[in-house]
């Protein structure tokens, strides 16, 4: 019998290998951008046509390649980044397998133009389905440009499996975000179907995050930092209000490489604990620096999973760092009266309050059920370090309180009847109001209550057809990211029906000439950005009538962003407002807004 085993031709072997490396246009973008970074580029331009089906072009100003290297680069296992197996444990470069270019060239028509700094002429190579079609000298710019055309042209089954252009482009953006976030010192330009889609100029990590995800993200981020002998951790985490049910922006990087890790995600979620509603996820951008010998990036060809030899210890450090950061920023879990924590923040602090040395005082005749003008109890257990912070909070919250007051008084005017009597009220951790009203104890979640009020107001507005719009004296310009711009354009007609008067104003900018009367024009940028992301999220999960949907998302976007500190009058007015609202016990989604305790319930408890 004759022998039947033979070696596969390179082109076939490469095509098979390409199945691992090149799954979709986004994989090509990822590999080529990583190569550009490894070539020390400081400017990278990514031009995409038809979501990468027709063409993907990546240009860089990196070191370029010699004529021989340019030809060699397309060979399988050809790399300049490692020479022996042990090098895998010292890796600082993004690539090292030497597979990407061979794989890409096997399933596309690829053109490479490259020139090294001191070379007079560069090289141009055209290669299709692994076959070199031409190679010639080329007067190109310093650096490298790859143009990958007609991806999967010779593997029609794979081309057929590509998703819609929108989906494939989103995959590409996700890849770009990962690399752009890890490399803020590099300028990225994205060109989509011939026109500029986005440009991220070089800057620091925070500037890059804001460039990509918009200004509203910045307000909800707090920095984290921790350095130990095992790992250096730094970056930004979102305040609980930024948490989302879907599509939270969560990024881990180690040595400038994006990765996913379930155990680290678990640590982050444990650190937030019950600060987050169920199934909501905070955004985070967490960077780690670690000795490359302590990680193994050689797990998966697409390299988003990484093995850490100190995984357990890093989990502990991560959890501790985040917990500590949340604590330092006064973002603390809901009150637990059983431990001996410092509750100095529990009582609201008024600018006019005299500052007293820390003493414990008590009023033996105090009875919360007796009508009295006790209002906020004096700040009896105060911690000197917190005075300044409380005062700052008071100042920053003043504007929001003003809005709340105006809002309350607007509504109050139509329903003066049956005014409840607020006999006593105080704030707990700025989050809740504890009030004694008409013989009952109320504990009100401030933000949820504000959301409920706005929701009912918007809902009523819909029932009365026209939504009043307030024209602004000076139009407000808002700048959005490319993604937000696309989303806003699709929901612009609905917003106009609601009383928003918004016009396009150049690329990624809009001018707001009017807003519904319940919205503060100065917050328009943030409200619109939040509205876009909430609206999109809600789209996937709620199938309500359009009006219901808009009332919810708009109320959510316009409701208080941070927990306010209120003075006694503000609190009393707010409590009255909440209790007079037709529904104040739950949010439209069924979350508890108000807990009511009747005195009889207390009697039962003491029996
Ligand atoms: P790897 O990145 O794993 O080494 P690739 O197939 O992606 O493998 O690239 C092969 C080689 O081609 C690289 O090691 C590098 O020397 C060279 N190369 C690829 N892209 C560029 C670029 N943009 N600039 C300079 N050299 C490059
Ligand atoms: Mg590579």
XYZ file of C-alpha atoms and ligand atoms in Angstrom:
635
model
C 0.000 0.000 0.000
C 1.288 3.452 -0.847
C 1.923 6.107 1.845
C -0.911 8.498 2.387
C 0.510 11.100 4.783
C 1.861 14.338 3.271
C 2.654 17.820 4.516
C 0.016 20.449 3.855
C 1.083 23.314 1.584
C 1.811 26.492 3.564
C -1.196 28.285 2.134
C -3.561 25.588 3.435
C -1.811 25.340 6.813
C -1.976 29.130 7.152
C -5.643 29.170 6.262
C -6.358 26.586 8.957
C -4.274 28.519 11.491
C -6.108 31.685 10.478
C -9.277 30.116 11.889
C -7.760 30.547 15.348
C -6.347 34.034 14.969
C -8.700 35.795 12.541
C -12.302 35.280 13.533
C -13.715 38.539 12.234
C -12.568 41.977 11.026
C -12.068 43.056 14.637
C -9.359 40.393 15.059
C -7.424 41.895 12.138
C -7.696 45.353 13.700
C -6.499 44.025 17.044
C -3.462 42.213 15.592
C -2.382 45.076 13.348
C -2.823 47.736 16.026
C -0.838 45.616 18.469
C 1.929 45.254 15.894
C 1.978 49.032 15.469
C 2.309 49.480 19.246
C 5.104 46.908 19.387
C 6.814 48.962 16.668
C 6.766 51.961 19.106
C 4.265 53.970 17.062
C 2.991 57.189 18.646
C 0.267 57.719 16.046
C -2.006 55.029 14.696
C -4.750 55.555 12.116
C -7.422 52.932 11.591
C -9.526 53.266 8.427
C -12.434 50.863 8.054
C -14.686 50.372 5.053
C -17.914 48.334 5.332
C -17.105 47.293 8.880
C -13.914 45.726 7.568
C -15.501 43.527 4.903
C -14.122 45.676 2.083
C -11.018 47.131 3.678
C -9.129 47.542 6.938
C -6.165 49.896 6.856
C -3.831 50.455 9.804
C -1.065 53.053 9.442
C 1.583 53.740 12.039
C 4.643 55.953 12.461
C 6.625 53.167 14.112
C 10.073 51.787 13.320
C 9.096 50.183 9.998
C 10.672 47.076 8.456
C 13.636 46.354 6.218
C 12.985 44.803 2.815
C 13.881 41.297 4.069
C 11.873 41.659 7.259
C 8.867 42.861 5.287
C 8.906 39.627 3.299
C 9.722 37.467 6.347
C 6.957 38.975 8.433
C 4.330 36.984 6.507
C 5.949 33.611 7.221
C 4.311 31.509 9.890
C 6.152 31.626 13.236
C 8.168 34.592 12.001
C 8.624 37.086 14.812
C 11.184 39.590 16.007
C 9.843 39.466 19.550
C 11.052 36.182 21.019
C 13.882 33.787 20.168
C 13.504 30.970 22.671
C 10.738 29.384 24.745
C 11.893 30.992 28.009
C 11.392 34.448 26.459
C 7.637 33.890 26.803
C 8.006 34.668 30.497
C 9.694 38.019 29.928
C 7.212 39.369 27.428
C 6.561 43.089 27.333
C 5.389 43.156 23.686
C 1.783 42.538 22.652
C 2.550 39.892 20.004
C 5.055 37.055 20.135
C 3.599 34.098 18.243
C 4.518 35.269 14.770
C 1.191 33.986 13.467
C -0.917 37.056 12.852
C 0.418 38.330 9.550
C 0.661 34.816 8.049
C -2.937 34.169 9.061
C -4.280 37.506 7.840
C -2.483 37.175 4.486
C -3.931 33.665 4.061
C -7.540 34.831 4.120
C -7.384 38.258 2.441
C -5.691 40.425 -0.144
C -3.092 42.271 1.902
C -0.833 45.155 0.947
C 2.113 46.173 3.118
C 4.017 49.433 2.692
C 6.825 50.057 5.130
C 9.951 52.168 5.522
C 12.543 52.350 8.273
C 13.683 55.729 9.561
C 17.070 55.930 7.871
C 16.156 54.057 4.683
C 15.751 56.138 1.568
C 13.174 53.831 0.084
C 10.669 51.490 1.631
C 9.062 48.263 0.464
C 5.640 47.443 -0.920
C 4.396 43.856 -0.913
C 1.065 42.574 -2.195
C 0.059 39.144 -1.009
C -3.256 37.330 -1.539
C -4.253 33.956 -0.127
C -0.659 33.521 1.142
C 0.818 34.034 -2.363
C 3.129 36.966 -2.933
C 1.824 38.812 -5.983
C 4.362 41.601 -6.079
C 7.234 43.107 -4.140
C 8.852 46.394 -5.089
C 10.676 49.413 -3.713
C 8.301 52.108 -2.573
C 8.650 55.779 -1.661
C 6.370 55.571 1.366
C 6.322 57.424 4.692
C 8.342 56.208 7.632
C 6.421 53.533 9.466
C 4.082 50.845 8.285
C 0.708 50.680 6.564
C -1.197 47.422 6.204
C -4.265 47.367 3.953
C -6.327 44.215 4.309
C -8.938 43.934 1.558
C -11.825 41.525 1.046
C -11.340 39.547 4.220
C -12.330 35.863 3.857
C -12.640 36.288 0.061
C -11.300 32.731 -0.365
C -13.232 31.194 2.543
C -16.843 32.086 1.594
C -18.333 30.062 4.465
C -16.539 32.284 6.976
C -17.440 35.462 5.145
C -21.087 34.395 5.266
C -20.946 34.063 9.038
C -20.060 37.710 9.568
C -22.797 39.637 11.359
C -24.362 42.963 10.326
C -22.047 45.891 9.628
C -23.191 47.594 12.834
C -22.327 44.531 14.916
C -18.969 43.968 13.249
C -18.108 47.656 13.629
C -18.992 47.449 17.320
C -16.599 44.518 17.697
C -13.919 46.637 16.031
C -14.626 49.567 18.356
C -14.431 47.266 21.384
C -10.965 46.142 20.292
C -9.858 49.713 19.668
C -11.164 50.858 23.061
C -9.203 48.131 24.802
C -5.934 49.091 23.129
C -6.540 52.833 23.201
C -7.304 52.768 26.944
C -4.114 50.853 27.643
C -2.011 53.252 25.567
C -3.141 56.823 26.231
C 0.251 58.196 25.157
C -0.524 57.100 21.577
C -2.837 59.136 19.326
C -5.560 57.057 17.674
C -7.603 58.184 14.685
C -10.580 56.182 13.460
C -11.918 56.719 9.956
C -15.180 55.013 9.090
C -16.240 54.687 5.441
C -14.109 57.643 4.390
C -14.974 60.140 7.118
C -13.427 60.845 10.496
C -15.261 58.836 13.151
C -13.199 59.680 16.238
C -9.802 60.949 17.254
C -8.240 60.261 20.618
C -5.287 62.609 21.068
C -2.463 61.543 23.342
C -3.023 62.266 27.026
C -3.308 60.516 30.373
C -5.578 57.613 31.304
C -8.430 59.780 32.540
C -8.364 61.972 29.432
C -8.466 58.855 27.261
C -11.442 57.455 29.203
C -13.297 60.754 28.805
C -12.425 60.939 25.101
C -13.892 57.528 24.513
C -16.816 57.388 26.912
C -17.755 61.029 27.264
C -17.660 63.669 29.977
C -20.458 62.166 32.032
C -18.224 59.197 32.825
C -15.597 61.432 34.454
C -17.980 62.735 37.100
C -18.766 59.247 38.282
C -15.203 57.941 38.569
C -12.895 57.838 41.555
C -9.190 57.032 41.358
C -7.724 53.934 42.993
C -4.093 53.293 43.779
C -2.157 50.654 45.673
C 1.393 49.440 45.447
C 2.795 46.269 46.975
C 5.694 43.951 46.245
C 3.341 41.730 44.222
C 1.534 44.196 42.016
C 0.931 47.873 41.425
C -2.777 48.625 41.014
C -4.113 51.956 39.742
C -6.942 53.354 37.671
C -10.534 54.413 38.194
C -13.703 52.842 39.547
C -17.278 54.055 39.120
C -19.436 55.347 41.967
C -22.435 53.052 42.582
C -24.740 55.447 40.705
C -22.824 54.638 37.512
C -23.717 50.939 37.718
C -25.645 49.462 34.811
C -27.586 46.260 34.290
C -25.948 45.663 30.911
C -23.018 47.012 28.984
C -21.024 48.330 31.949
C -17.572 49.447 30.835
C -15.305 47.131 32.753
C -11.647 46.927 31.836
C -8.705 45.137 33.411
C -5.205 45.676 32.057
C -1.940 44.104 33.074
C 1.313 45.568 31.735
C -0.770 47.516 29.179
C -2.572 44.406 27.964
C -6.356 44.039 28.249
C -7.525 40.844 29.904
C -10.577 39.211 31.420
C -10.501 37.395 34.724
C -13.549 36.080 36.566
C -11.818 35.927 39.950
C -10.743 39.586 39.744
C -14.240 40.608 38.714
C -15.504 38.708 41.756
C -13.154 40.743 43.966
C -14.444 44.005 42.541
C -18.054 42.981 43.044
C -17.349 41.837 46.617
C -15.708 45.171 47.368
C -18.842 47.037 46.307
C -20.980 44.569 48.287
C -24.469 45.851 48.901
C -23.661 49.300 47.557
C -24.999 48.046 44.245
C -28.524 46.944 43.431
C -28.781 43.300 42.382
C -27.437 42.470 38.944
C -25.997 45.932 38.386
C -22.365 46.336 37.466
C -20.104 49.358 38.017
C -17.724 50.659 35.360
C -14.034 50.336 36.113
C -10.687 50.857 34.445
C -8.146 48.951 36.500
C -4.497 48.847 35.487
C -1.951 46.497 37.011
C 1.779 46.394 36.685
C 3.505 43.179 37.507
C 6.769 41.375 36.797
C 6.163 39.570 33.440
C 7.634 36.409 34.992
C 4.585 36.302 37.304
C 2.049 36.051 34.491
C 1.542 33.640 31.620
C -0.020 35.243 28.558
C 0.359 32.045 26.543
C -3.080 30.601 27.206
C -5.287 31.476 24.263
C -4.483 32.651 20.738
C -6.652 35.707 21.160
C -4.890 36.318 24.471
C -7.563 37.871 26.632
C -7.119 35.321 29.400
C -3.985 35.457 31.474
C -2.664 33.203 34.246
C -1.355 34.970 37.349
C 0.894 33.035 39.691
C -0.265 35.290 42.561
C -3.935 35.245 41.554
C -5.271 34.702 45.072
C -3.171 37.452 46.649
C -4.002 39.900 43.880
C -7.712 39.177 44.420
C -7.323 40.087 48.096
C -5.345 43.228 47.343
C -7.834 44.340 44.709
C -10.806 43.883 47.004
C -9.095 45.720 49.853
C -7.982 48.610 47.625
C -11.457 49.153 46.204
C -13.183 48.859 49.587
C -10.755 51.348 51.061
C -11.224 53.774 48.153
C -15.008 53.606 48.396
C -14.758 54.175 52.141
C -12.409 57.139 51.773
C -14.824 58.719 49.337
C -17.670 58.399 51.822
C -19.332 55.748 49.710
C -20.214 53.282 52.417
C -22.572 50.332 52.498
C -26.040 50.760 53.955
C -26.047 51.324 57.690
C -25.270 48.486 59.983
C -26.050 49.640 63.524
C -24.578 46.514 65.009
C -20.939 47.460 64.572
C -19.065 50.306 66.131
C -18.463 52.309 62.965
C -18.145 56.082 63.082
C -21.517 57.596 62.281
C -20.297 61.170 62.215
C -21.783 61.496 58.753
C -25.238 60.405 59.818
C -26.542 63.782 60.808
C -26.658 66.638 58.391
C -24.204 69.409 59.093
C -25.283 72.991 58.699
C -22.931 75.809 57.783
C -24.300 77.810 60.685
C -23.818 75.032 63.254
C -21.299 75.948 65.920
C -18.274 73.697 65.825
C -18.046 71.920 69.167
C -15.315 69.755 70.567
C -16.236 66.075 70.356
C -18.497 65.363 73.308
C -21.305 62.927 73.867
C -24.477 64.654 74.943
C -27.986 63.348 75.292
C -31.352 64.780 76.029
C -33.068 62.703 78.725
C -36.486 64.156 78.005
C -36.252 63.660 74.240
C -39.217 61.776 72.800
C -39.430 61.358 69.046
C -43.182 60.793 69.222
C -43.818 64.081 70.966
C -44.521 67.058 68.721
C -41.530 69.323 68.955
C -39.320 71.429 66.803
C -36.303 69.227 67.266
C -35.430 69.014 63.570
C -31.867 67.943 63.096
C -30.281 66.800 66.269
C -27.093 68.726 67.051
C -24.027 67.176 65.589
C -23.047 65.393 68.784
C -20.395 63.007 67.604
C -18.287 64.903 65.178
C -14.950 63.977 63.840
C -12.701 66.955 63.097
C -11.322 65.484 59.895
C -14.805 65.337 58.440
C -15.897 68.906 59.101
C -14.285 70.262 55.999
C -15.633 67.452 53.865
C -19.135 67.908 55.198
C -18.951 71.595 54.475
C -17.753 70.900 50.922
C -20.592 68.470 50.420
C -22.985 71.037 51.731
C -21.728 73.556 49.166
C -21.817 71.195 46.211
C -25.215 69.918 47.149
C -26.652 73.378 47.520
C -27.452 73.674 43.830
C -29.162 70.315 43.730
C -31.153 71.175 46.834
C -32.222 74.392 45.206
C -33.487 72.401 42.249
C -35.263 70.002 44.553
C -36.883 72.845 46.420
C -38.006 74.558 43.242
C -39.308 71.287 41.970
C -41.149 70.597 45.208
C -42.684 74.038 45.392
C -43.840 73.819 41.760
C -45.756 70.704 42.503
C -46.891 71.825 45.930
C -48.772 74.710 44.475
C -51.339 72.451 42.806
C -51.945 70.294 45.856
C -52.096 72.433 48.943
C -54.849 70.331 50.527
C -54.165 67.706 53.259
C -50.735 69.059 54.033
C -48.990 66.464 56.197
C -47.288 67.737 59.354
C -43.623 66.885 59.480
C -42.823 66.884 63.181
C -39.271 65.632 63.074
C -36.810 64.752 60.342
C -33.159 63.956 59.956
C -30.893 62.523 57.343
C -29.142 59.176 57.594
C -25.874 58.923 55.646
C -27.198 61.525 53.180
C -29.068 58.650 51.575
C -32.258 58.418 53.601
C -34.553 60.761 55.455
C -36.010 59.584 58.724
C -39.185 61.534 59.422
C -42.015 61.511 61.929
C -45.166 62.638 60.157
C -48.767 62.553 61.419
C -48.014 59.869 63.980
C -45.993 57.588 61.710
C -42.289 57.021 61.097
C -41.156 57.289 57.489
C -37.770 56.238 56.138
C -37.380 57.604 52.627
C -34.692 56.750 50.074
C -33.981 60.246 48.738
C -32.843 59.380 45.230
C -35.535 56.826 44.599
C -38.141 59.268 45.879
C -36.887 61.977 43.541
C -37.021 59.503 40.673
C -40.597 58.517 41.603
C -41.682 62.176 41.711
C -40.160 62.973 38.338
C -41.535 59.818 36.785
C -45.083 60.637 37.878
C -44.698 64.203 36.689
C -43.473 63.178 33.239
C -46.159 60.543 33.027
C -48.832 63.124 33.808
C -47.319 65.439 31.225
C -47.834 62.809 28.572
C -51.470 62.442 29.568
C -51.886 66.184 29.055
C -50.421 65.940 25.560
C -48.066 68.868 25.071
C -44.984 68.931 27.159
C -44.031 72.490 28.066
C -40.633 73.559 26.795
C -38.545 76.331 28.289
C -36.496 78.249 25.758
C -33.008 79.059 26.863
C -31.662 82.575 26.509
C -28.263 81.365 25.442
C -28.237 78.087 23.516
C -26.166 75.406 25.212
C -23.693 73.455 23.150
C -23.164 69.797 23.979
C -20.300 67.670 22.715
C -20.798 63.948 22.470
C -18.703 60.966 21.544
C -19.174 59.461 18.088
C -21.237 56.616 19.557
C -23.479 58.949 21.532
C -24.000 61.107 18.454
C -25.329 58.160 16.475
C -27.663 57.178 19.300
C -28.891 60.726 19.835
C -29.722 61.132 16.161
C -32.005 58.095 16.292
C -33.956 59.335 19.336
C -33.958 63.029 18.437
C -37.602 63.039 17.203
C -38.859 61.539 20.499
C -36.847 64.063 22.489
C -38.314 66.880 20.436
C -41.824 65.638 21.258
C -40.883 65.818 24.904
C -39.940 69.476 24.754
C -36.242 69.251 23.936
C -35.252 71.653 21.182
C -31.982 70.206 19.914
C -30.224 70.793 16.612
C -27.142 69.242 15.111
C -24.155 71.583 15.141
C -21.200 70.167 13.274
C -19.640 66.824 13.910
C -20.494 65.232 17.252
C -21.898 68.522 18.572
C -25.443 69.694 19.162
C -27.053 72.931 20.238
C -29.823 72.848 22.813
C -32.261 75.750 22.405
C -34.896 74.515 24.835
C -35.564 71.814 27.397
C -38.690 70.529 29.190
C -39.587 72.832 32.050
C -38.550 70.394 34.803
C -35.003 70.116 33.628
C -32.124 72.361 34.560
C -30.508 73.596 31.353
C -27.050 73.640 32.935
C -27.203 69.890 33.403
C -28.276 69.246 29.813
C -25.040 67.631 28.687
C -25.113 65.116 31.487
C -28.830 64.467 31.272
C -28.660 63.848 27.523
C -25.664 61.521 27.871
C -27.320 59.591 30.684
C -30.588 59.533 28.808
C -28.890 58.026 25.752
C -27.224 55.255 27.696
C -30.265 54.527 29.890
C -32.564 54.592 26.898
C -30.404 52.115 25.014
C -30.104 49.832 28.006
C -33.776 49.980 28.763
C -34.503 49.216 25.120
C -33.049 45.797 25.592
C -34.860 44.955 28.785
C -38.191 46.752 28.939
C -40.958 46.419 26.435
C -43.209 49.194 27.646
C -45.156 51.673 25.666
C -42.881 54.315 24.215
C -44.238 57.011 26.520
C -43.836 54.882 29.616
C -40.345 54.092 28.494
C -39.452 57.736 27.976
C -40.975 58.815 31.293
C -38.816 56.232 33.052
C -35.561 56.907 31.306
C -35.937 60.658 31.428
C -36.838 60.604 35.106
C -33.875 58.365 35.807
C -31.503 60.646 33.904
C -32.822 63.814 35.484
C -33.062 62.510 39.032
C -30.366 63.348 41.531
C -26.918 62.211 40.562
C -25.352 62.319 44.001
C -26.712 62.127 47.513
C -27.588 65.611 48.743
C -27.180 67.022 52.215
C -30.360 68.932 53.013
C -31.168 71.392 55.733
C -34.217 70.961 57.905
C -36.566 73.039 55.751
C -35.458 71.332 52.580
C -35.985 67.953 54.191
C -39.432 68.821 55.522
C -40.526 70.192 52.150
C -39.204 67.140 50.347
C -40.891 64.736 52.780
C -44.178 66.574 52.343
C -43.794 66.419 48.621
C -43.072 62.692 48.630
C -45.960 61.832 50.941
C -48.383 63.884 48.879
C -47.396 62.139 45.677
C -49.977 59.615 44.527
C -47.493 56.785 44.886
C -44.469 56.992 47.107
C -43.793 53.533 48.429
C -42.122 51.978 45.390
C -40.336 53.021 42.193
C -41.912 52.142 38.811
C -39.610 49.104 38.835
C -40.850 48.003 42.253
C -37.873 49.059 44.384
C -38.737 50.327 47.841
C -38.905 54.129 48.122
C -40.416 54.535 51.575
C -40.652 52.338 54.636
C -43.529 53.280 56.958
C -43.541 52.251 60.605
C -46.735 52.746 62.592
C -46.306 53.329 66.359
C -48.286 50.104 66.924
C -45.614 48.214 65.000
C -43.078 49.528 67.455
C -45.214 48.530 70.420
C -45.431 45.025 68.997
C -41.674 44.897 68.602
C -41.165 45.839 72.274
C -43.630 43.246 73.528
P 4.215 38.841 16.189
O 3.583 40.152 16.422
O 3.641 37.786 17.062
O 5.702 38.884 16.222
P 3.134 39.077 13.537
O 2.797 38.055 12.514
O 2.033 39.917 14.039
O 3.827 38.331 14.725
O 4.283 40.011 12.977
C 5.482 39.443 12.540
C 6.631 40.425 12.645
O 6.459 41.466 11.688
C 6.734 41.125 13.966
O 7.467 40.352 14.916
C 7.453 42.422 13.600
O 8.850 42.233 13.584
C 7.000 42.667 12.173
N 5.914 43.692 12.124
C 4.599 43.452 12.023
N 3.894 44.592 11.996
C 4.792 45.604 12.105
C 4.686 47.029 12.134
N 3.513 47.652 12.090
N 5.839 47.748 12.229
C 7.041 47.127 12.286
N 7.205 45.789 12.259
C 6.107 45.024 12.170
Mg 1.643 40.599 16.029
